[in-house]
CSV table of N, CA and C in Angstrom, one decimal:
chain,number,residue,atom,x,y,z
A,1,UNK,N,-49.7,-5.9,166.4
A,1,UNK,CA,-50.0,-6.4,165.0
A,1,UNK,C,-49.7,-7.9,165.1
A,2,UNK,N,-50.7,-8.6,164.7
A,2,UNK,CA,-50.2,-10.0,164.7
A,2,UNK,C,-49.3,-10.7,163.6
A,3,UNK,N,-49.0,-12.2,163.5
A,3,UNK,CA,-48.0,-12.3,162.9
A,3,UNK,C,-48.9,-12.4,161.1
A,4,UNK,N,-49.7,-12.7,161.1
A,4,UNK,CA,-49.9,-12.8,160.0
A,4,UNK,C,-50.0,-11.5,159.2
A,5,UNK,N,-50.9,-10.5,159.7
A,5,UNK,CA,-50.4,-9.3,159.0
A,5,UNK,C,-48.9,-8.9,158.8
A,6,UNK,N,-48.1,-8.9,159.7
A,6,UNK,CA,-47.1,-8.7,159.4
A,6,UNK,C,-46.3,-9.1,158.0
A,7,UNK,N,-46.6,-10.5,157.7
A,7,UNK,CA,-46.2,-11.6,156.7
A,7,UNK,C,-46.6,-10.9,155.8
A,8,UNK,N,-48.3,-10.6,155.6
A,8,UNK,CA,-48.7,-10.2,154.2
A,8,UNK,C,-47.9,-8.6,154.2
A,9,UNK,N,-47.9,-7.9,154.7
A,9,UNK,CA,-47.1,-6.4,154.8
A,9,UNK,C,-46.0,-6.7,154.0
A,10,UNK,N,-45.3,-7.8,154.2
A,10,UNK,CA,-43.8,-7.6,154.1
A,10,UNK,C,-43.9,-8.5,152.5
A,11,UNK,N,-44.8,-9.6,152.4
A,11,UNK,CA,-44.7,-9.8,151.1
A,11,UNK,C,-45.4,-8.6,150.2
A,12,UNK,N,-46.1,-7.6,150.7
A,12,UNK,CA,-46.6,-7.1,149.3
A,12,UNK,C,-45.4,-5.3,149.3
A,13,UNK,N,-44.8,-5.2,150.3
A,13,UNK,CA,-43.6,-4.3,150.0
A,13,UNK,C,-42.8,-5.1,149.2
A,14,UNK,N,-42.2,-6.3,149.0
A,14,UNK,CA,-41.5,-7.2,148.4
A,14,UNK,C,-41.8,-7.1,146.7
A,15,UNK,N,-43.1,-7.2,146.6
A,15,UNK,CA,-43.3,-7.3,145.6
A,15,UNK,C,-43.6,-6.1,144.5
A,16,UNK,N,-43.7,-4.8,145.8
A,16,UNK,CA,-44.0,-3.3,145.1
A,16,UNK,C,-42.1,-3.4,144.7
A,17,UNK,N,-41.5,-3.7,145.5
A,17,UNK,CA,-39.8,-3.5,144.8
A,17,UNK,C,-39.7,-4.1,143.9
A,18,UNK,N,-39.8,-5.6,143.6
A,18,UNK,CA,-39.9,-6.2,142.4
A,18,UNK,C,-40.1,-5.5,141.4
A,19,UNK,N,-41.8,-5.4,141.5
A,19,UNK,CA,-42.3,-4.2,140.4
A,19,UNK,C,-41.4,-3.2,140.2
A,20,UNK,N,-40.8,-2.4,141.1
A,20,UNK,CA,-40.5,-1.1,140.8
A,20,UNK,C,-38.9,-1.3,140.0
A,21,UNK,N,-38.1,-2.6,140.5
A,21,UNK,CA,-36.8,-2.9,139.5
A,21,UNK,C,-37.2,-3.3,138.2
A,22,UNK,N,-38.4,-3.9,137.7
A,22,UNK,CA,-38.5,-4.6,136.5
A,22,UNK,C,-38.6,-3.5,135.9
A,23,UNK,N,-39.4,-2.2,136.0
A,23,UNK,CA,-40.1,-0.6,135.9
A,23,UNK,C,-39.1,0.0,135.5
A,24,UNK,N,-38.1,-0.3,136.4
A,24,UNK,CA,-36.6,0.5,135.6
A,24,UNK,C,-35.7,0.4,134.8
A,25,UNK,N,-35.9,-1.1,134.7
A,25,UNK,CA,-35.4,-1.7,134.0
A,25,UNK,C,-35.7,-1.9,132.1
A,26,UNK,N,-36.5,-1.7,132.1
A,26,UNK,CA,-37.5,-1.4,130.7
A,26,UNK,C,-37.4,-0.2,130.5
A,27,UNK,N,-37.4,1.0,131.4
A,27,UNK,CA,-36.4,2.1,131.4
A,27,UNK,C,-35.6,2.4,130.8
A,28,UNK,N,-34.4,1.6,131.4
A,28,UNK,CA,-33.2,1.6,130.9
A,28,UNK,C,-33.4,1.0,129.2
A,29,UNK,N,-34.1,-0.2,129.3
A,29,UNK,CA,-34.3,-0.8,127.5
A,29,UNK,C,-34.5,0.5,126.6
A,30,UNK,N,-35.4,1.4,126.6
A,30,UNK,CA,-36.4,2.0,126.1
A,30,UNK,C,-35.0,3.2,125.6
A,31,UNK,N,-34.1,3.9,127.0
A,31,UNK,CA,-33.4,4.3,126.4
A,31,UNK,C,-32.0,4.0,125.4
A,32,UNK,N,-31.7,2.6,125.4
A,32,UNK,CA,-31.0,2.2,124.5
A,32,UNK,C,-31.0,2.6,123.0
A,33,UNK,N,-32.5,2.2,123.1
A,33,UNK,CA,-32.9,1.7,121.6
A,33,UNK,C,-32.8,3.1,121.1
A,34,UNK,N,-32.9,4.6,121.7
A,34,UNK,CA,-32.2,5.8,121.1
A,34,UNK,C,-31.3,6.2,121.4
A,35,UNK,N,-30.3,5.4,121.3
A,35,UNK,CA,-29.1,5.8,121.4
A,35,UNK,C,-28.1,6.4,120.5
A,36,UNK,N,-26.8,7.4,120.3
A,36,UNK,CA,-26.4,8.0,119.0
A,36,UNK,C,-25.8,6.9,118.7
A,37,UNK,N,-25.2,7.1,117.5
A,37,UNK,CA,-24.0,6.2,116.5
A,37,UNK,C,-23.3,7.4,115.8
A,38,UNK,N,-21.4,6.8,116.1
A,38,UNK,CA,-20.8,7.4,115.8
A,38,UNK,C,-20.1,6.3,115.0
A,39,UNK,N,-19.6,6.7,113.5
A,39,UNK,CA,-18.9,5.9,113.1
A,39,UNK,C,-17.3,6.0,113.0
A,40,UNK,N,-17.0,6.8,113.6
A,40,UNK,CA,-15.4,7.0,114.3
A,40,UNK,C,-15.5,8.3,115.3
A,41,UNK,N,-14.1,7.8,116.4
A,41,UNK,CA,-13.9,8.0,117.3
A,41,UNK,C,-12.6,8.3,117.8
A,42,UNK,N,-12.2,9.6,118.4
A,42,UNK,CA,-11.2,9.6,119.1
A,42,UNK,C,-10.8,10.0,120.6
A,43,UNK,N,-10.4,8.8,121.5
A,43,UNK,CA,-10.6,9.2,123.1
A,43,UNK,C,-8.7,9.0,123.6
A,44,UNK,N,-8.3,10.5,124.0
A,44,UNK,CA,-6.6,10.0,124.7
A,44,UNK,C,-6.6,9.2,125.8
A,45,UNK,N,-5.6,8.6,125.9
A,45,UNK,CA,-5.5,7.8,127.4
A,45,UNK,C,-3.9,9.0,127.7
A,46,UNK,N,-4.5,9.4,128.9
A,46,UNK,CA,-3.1,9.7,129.9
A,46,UNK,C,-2.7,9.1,131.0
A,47,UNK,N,-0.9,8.6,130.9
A,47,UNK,CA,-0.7,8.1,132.0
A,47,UNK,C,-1.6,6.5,132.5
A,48,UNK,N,-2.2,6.0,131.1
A,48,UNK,CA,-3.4,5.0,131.4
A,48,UNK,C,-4.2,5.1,132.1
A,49,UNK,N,-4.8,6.2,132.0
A,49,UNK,CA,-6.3,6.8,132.5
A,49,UNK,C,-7.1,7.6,131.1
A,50,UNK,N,-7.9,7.2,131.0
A,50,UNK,CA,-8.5,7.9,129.7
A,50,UNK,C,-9.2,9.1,129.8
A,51,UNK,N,-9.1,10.2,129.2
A,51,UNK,CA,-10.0,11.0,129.1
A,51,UNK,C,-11.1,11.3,129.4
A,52,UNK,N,-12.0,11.6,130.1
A,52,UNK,CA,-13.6,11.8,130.2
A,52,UNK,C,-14.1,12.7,128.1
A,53,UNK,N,-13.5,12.9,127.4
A,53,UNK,CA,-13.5,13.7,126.5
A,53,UNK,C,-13.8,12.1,125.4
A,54,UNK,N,-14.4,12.2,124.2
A,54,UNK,CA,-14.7,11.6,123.0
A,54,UNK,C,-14.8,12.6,122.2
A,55,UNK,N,-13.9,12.5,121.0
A,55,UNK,CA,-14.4,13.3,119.7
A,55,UNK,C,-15.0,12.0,118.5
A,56,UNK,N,-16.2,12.4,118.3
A,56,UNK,CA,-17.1,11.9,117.4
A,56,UNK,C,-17.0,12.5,116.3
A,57,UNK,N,-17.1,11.6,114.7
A,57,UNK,CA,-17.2,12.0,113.3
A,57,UNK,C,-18.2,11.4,112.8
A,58,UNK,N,-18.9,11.8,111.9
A,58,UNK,CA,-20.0,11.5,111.3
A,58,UNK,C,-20.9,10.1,112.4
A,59,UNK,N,-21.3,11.5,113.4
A,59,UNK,CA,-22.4,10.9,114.5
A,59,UNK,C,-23.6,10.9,113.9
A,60,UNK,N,-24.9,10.0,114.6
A,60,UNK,CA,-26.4,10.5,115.0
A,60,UNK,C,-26.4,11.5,116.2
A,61,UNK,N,-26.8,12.5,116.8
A,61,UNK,CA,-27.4,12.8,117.9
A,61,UNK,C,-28.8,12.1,118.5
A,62,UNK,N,-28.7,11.9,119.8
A,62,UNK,CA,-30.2,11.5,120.3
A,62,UNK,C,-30.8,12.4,120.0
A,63,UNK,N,-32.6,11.9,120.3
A,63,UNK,CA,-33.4,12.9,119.9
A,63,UNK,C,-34.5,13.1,121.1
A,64,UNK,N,-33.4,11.9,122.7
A,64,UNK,CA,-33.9,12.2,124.0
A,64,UNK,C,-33.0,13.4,124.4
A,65,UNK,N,-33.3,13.7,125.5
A,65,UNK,CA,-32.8,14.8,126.2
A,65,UNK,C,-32.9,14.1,127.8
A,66,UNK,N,-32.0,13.2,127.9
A,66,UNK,CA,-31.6,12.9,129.0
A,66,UNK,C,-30.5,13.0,129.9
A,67,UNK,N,-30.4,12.9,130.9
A,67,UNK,CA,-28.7,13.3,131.7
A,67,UNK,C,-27.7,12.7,131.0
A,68,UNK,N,-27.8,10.9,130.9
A,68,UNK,CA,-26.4,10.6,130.2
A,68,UNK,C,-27.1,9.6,128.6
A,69,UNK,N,-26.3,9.8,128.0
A,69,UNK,CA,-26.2,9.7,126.1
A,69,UNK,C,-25.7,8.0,126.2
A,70,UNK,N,-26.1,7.6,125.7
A,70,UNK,CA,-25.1,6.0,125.1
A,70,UNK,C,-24.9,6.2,123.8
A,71,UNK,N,-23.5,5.9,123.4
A,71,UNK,CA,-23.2,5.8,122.0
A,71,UNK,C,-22.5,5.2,121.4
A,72,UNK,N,-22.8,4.5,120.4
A,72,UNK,CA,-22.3,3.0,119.8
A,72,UNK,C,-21.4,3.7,118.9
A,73,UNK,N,-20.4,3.2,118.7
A,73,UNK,CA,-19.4,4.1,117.9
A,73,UNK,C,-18.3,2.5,117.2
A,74,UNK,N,-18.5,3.0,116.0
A,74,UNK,CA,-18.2,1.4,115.0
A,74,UNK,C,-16.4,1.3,115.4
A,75,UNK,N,-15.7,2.3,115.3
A,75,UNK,CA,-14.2,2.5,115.3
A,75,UNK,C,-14.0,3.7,116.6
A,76,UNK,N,-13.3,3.5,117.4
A,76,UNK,CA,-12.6,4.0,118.4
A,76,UNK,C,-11.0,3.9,118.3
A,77,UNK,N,-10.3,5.3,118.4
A,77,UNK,CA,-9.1,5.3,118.2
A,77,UNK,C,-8.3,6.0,119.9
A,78,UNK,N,-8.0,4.7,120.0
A,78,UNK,CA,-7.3,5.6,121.3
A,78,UNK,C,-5.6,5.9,121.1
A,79,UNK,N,-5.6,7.4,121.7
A,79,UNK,CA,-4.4,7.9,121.5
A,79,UNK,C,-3.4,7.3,122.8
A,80,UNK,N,-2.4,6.9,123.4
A,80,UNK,CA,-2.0,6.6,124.2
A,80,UNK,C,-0.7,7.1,125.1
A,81,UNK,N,-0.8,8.4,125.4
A,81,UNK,CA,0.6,9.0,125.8
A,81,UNK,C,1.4,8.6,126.6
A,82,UNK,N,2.6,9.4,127.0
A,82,UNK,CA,3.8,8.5,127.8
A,82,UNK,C,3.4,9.4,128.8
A,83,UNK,N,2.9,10.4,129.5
A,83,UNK,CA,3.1,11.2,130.6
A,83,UNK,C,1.4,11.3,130.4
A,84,UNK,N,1.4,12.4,131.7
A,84,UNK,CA,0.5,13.2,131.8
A,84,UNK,C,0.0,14.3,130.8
A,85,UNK,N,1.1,14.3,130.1
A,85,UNK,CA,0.4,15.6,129.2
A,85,UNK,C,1.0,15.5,127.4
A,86,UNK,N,0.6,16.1,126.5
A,86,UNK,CA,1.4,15.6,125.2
A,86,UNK,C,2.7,15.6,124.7
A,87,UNK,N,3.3,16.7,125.5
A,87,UNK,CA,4.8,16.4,125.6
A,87,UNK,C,5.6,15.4,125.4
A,88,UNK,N,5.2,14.5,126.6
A,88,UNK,CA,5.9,13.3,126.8
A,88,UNK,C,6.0,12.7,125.5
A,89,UNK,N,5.1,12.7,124.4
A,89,UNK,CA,4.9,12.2,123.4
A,89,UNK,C,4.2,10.9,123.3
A,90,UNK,N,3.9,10.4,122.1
A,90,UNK,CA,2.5,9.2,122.0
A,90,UNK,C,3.5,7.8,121.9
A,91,UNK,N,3.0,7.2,123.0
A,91,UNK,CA,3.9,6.0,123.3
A,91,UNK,C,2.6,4.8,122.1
A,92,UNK,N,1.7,5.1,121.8
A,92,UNK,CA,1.1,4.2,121.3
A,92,UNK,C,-0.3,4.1,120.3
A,93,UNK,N,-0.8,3.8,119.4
A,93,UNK,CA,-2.5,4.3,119.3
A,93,UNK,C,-2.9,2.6,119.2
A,94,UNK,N,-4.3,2.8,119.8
A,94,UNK,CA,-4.8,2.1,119.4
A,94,UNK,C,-6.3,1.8,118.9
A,95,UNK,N,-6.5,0.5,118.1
A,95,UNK,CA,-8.1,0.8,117.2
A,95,UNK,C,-9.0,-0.3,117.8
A,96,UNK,N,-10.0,0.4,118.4
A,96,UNK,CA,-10.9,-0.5,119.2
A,96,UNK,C,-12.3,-0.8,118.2
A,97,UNK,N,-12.9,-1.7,117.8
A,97,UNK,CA,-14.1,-1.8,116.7
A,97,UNK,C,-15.3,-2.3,118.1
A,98,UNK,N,-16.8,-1.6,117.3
A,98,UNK,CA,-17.7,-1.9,118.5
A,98,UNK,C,-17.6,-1.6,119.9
A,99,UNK,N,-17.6,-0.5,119.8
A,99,UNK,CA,-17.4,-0.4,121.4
A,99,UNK,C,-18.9,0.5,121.5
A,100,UNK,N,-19.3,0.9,123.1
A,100,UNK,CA,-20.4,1.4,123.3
A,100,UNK,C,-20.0,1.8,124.5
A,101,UNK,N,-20.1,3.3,124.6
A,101,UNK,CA,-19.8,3.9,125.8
A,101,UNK,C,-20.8,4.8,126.5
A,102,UNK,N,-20.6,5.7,127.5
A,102,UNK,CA,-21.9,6.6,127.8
A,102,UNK,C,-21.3,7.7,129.3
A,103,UNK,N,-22.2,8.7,128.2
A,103,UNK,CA,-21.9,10.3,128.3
A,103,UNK,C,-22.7,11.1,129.0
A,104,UNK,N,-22.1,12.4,129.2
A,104,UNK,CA,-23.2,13.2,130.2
A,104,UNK,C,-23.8,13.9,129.2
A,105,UNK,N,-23.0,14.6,128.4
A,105,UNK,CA,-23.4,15.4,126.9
A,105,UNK,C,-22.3,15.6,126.1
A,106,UNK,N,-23.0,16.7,125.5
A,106,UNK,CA,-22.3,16.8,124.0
A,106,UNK,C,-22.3,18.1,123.8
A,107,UNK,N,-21.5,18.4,122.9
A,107,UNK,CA,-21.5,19.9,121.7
A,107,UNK,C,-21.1,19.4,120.7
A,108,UNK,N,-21.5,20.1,119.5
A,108,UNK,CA,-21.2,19.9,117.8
A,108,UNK,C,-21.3,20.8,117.1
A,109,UNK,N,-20.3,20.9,116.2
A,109,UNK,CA,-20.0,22.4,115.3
A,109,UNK,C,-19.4,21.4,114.7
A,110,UNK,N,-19.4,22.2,112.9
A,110,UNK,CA,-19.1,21.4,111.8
A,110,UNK,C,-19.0,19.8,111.8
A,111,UNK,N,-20.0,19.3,112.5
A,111,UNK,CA,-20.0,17.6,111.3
A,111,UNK,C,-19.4,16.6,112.8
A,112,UNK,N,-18.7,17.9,113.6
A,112,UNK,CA,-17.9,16.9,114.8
A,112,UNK,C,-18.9,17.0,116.1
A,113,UNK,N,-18.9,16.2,116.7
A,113,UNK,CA,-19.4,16.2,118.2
A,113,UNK,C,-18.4,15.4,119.2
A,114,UNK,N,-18.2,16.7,120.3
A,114,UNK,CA,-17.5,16.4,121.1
A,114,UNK,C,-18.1,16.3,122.5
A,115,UNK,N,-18.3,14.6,122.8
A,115,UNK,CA,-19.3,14.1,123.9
A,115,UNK,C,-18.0,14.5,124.9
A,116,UNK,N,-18.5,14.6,126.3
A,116,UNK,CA,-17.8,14.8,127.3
A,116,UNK,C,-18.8,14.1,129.0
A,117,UNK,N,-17.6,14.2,129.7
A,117,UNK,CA,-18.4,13.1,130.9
A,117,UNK,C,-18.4,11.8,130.7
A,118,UNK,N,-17.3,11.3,130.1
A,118,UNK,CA,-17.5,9.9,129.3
A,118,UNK,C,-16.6,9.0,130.9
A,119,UNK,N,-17.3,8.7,131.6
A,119,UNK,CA,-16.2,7.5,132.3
A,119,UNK,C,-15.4,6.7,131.2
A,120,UNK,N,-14.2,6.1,132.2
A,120,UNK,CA,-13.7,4.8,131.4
A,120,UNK,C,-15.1,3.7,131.3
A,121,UNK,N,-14.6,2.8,130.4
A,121,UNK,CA,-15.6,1.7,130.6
A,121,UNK,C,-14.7,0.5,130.8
């Protein structure tokens, strides 16, 4: 193969990647814009590691059905214990405003939804 084919080869794979990041990227936009809203929140920190667990009050649910949820939540209250477990008792709370986190899923009974799979952020 000579060298010039080679060149054009390797610019037009270059530019199928390009394409295919901008592609996912608009993606990602598209699922933003349905994102839930929770207007309060409660997530424990143990040992200063937080929960994978969020309890949500007067949420939206999406109305995608995708692997992971984003959700904008106006008030976040983090509980903050002294151990591992609640025993130790609550060395602290605290009130986080605006935050935006993201979930694998959810369940909801009476009015609450409790997202789960939440990394720290």
């Amino acid at each position: 193969m000579n060298l010039t084919l080679k060149r054009l080869l390797g610019a037009t794979a270059a530019a199928a990647t390009v394409a295919a990041a901008l592609l996912g990227t608009g993606a990602g936009t598209a699922d933003a814009a349905d994102s839930a809203h929770c207007d309060r929140a409660e997530q424990d920190i143990w040992s200063g590691d937080p929960s994978r667990n969020v309890t949500g009050h007067r949420c939206s649910i999406p109305t995608h059905k995708h692997r992971w949820y984003t959700i904008e939540i106006d008030t976040l209250v983090q509980t903050r214990y002294k151990g591992a477990t609640p025993d130790g008792g609550v060395a602290r709370t605290e009130t986080l405003h605006g935050r935006t986190i993201r979930c694998l899923g959810y369940t909801s009974s009476n009015g609450t939804v409790n997202w789960f799979g939440c990394p720290p952020a």
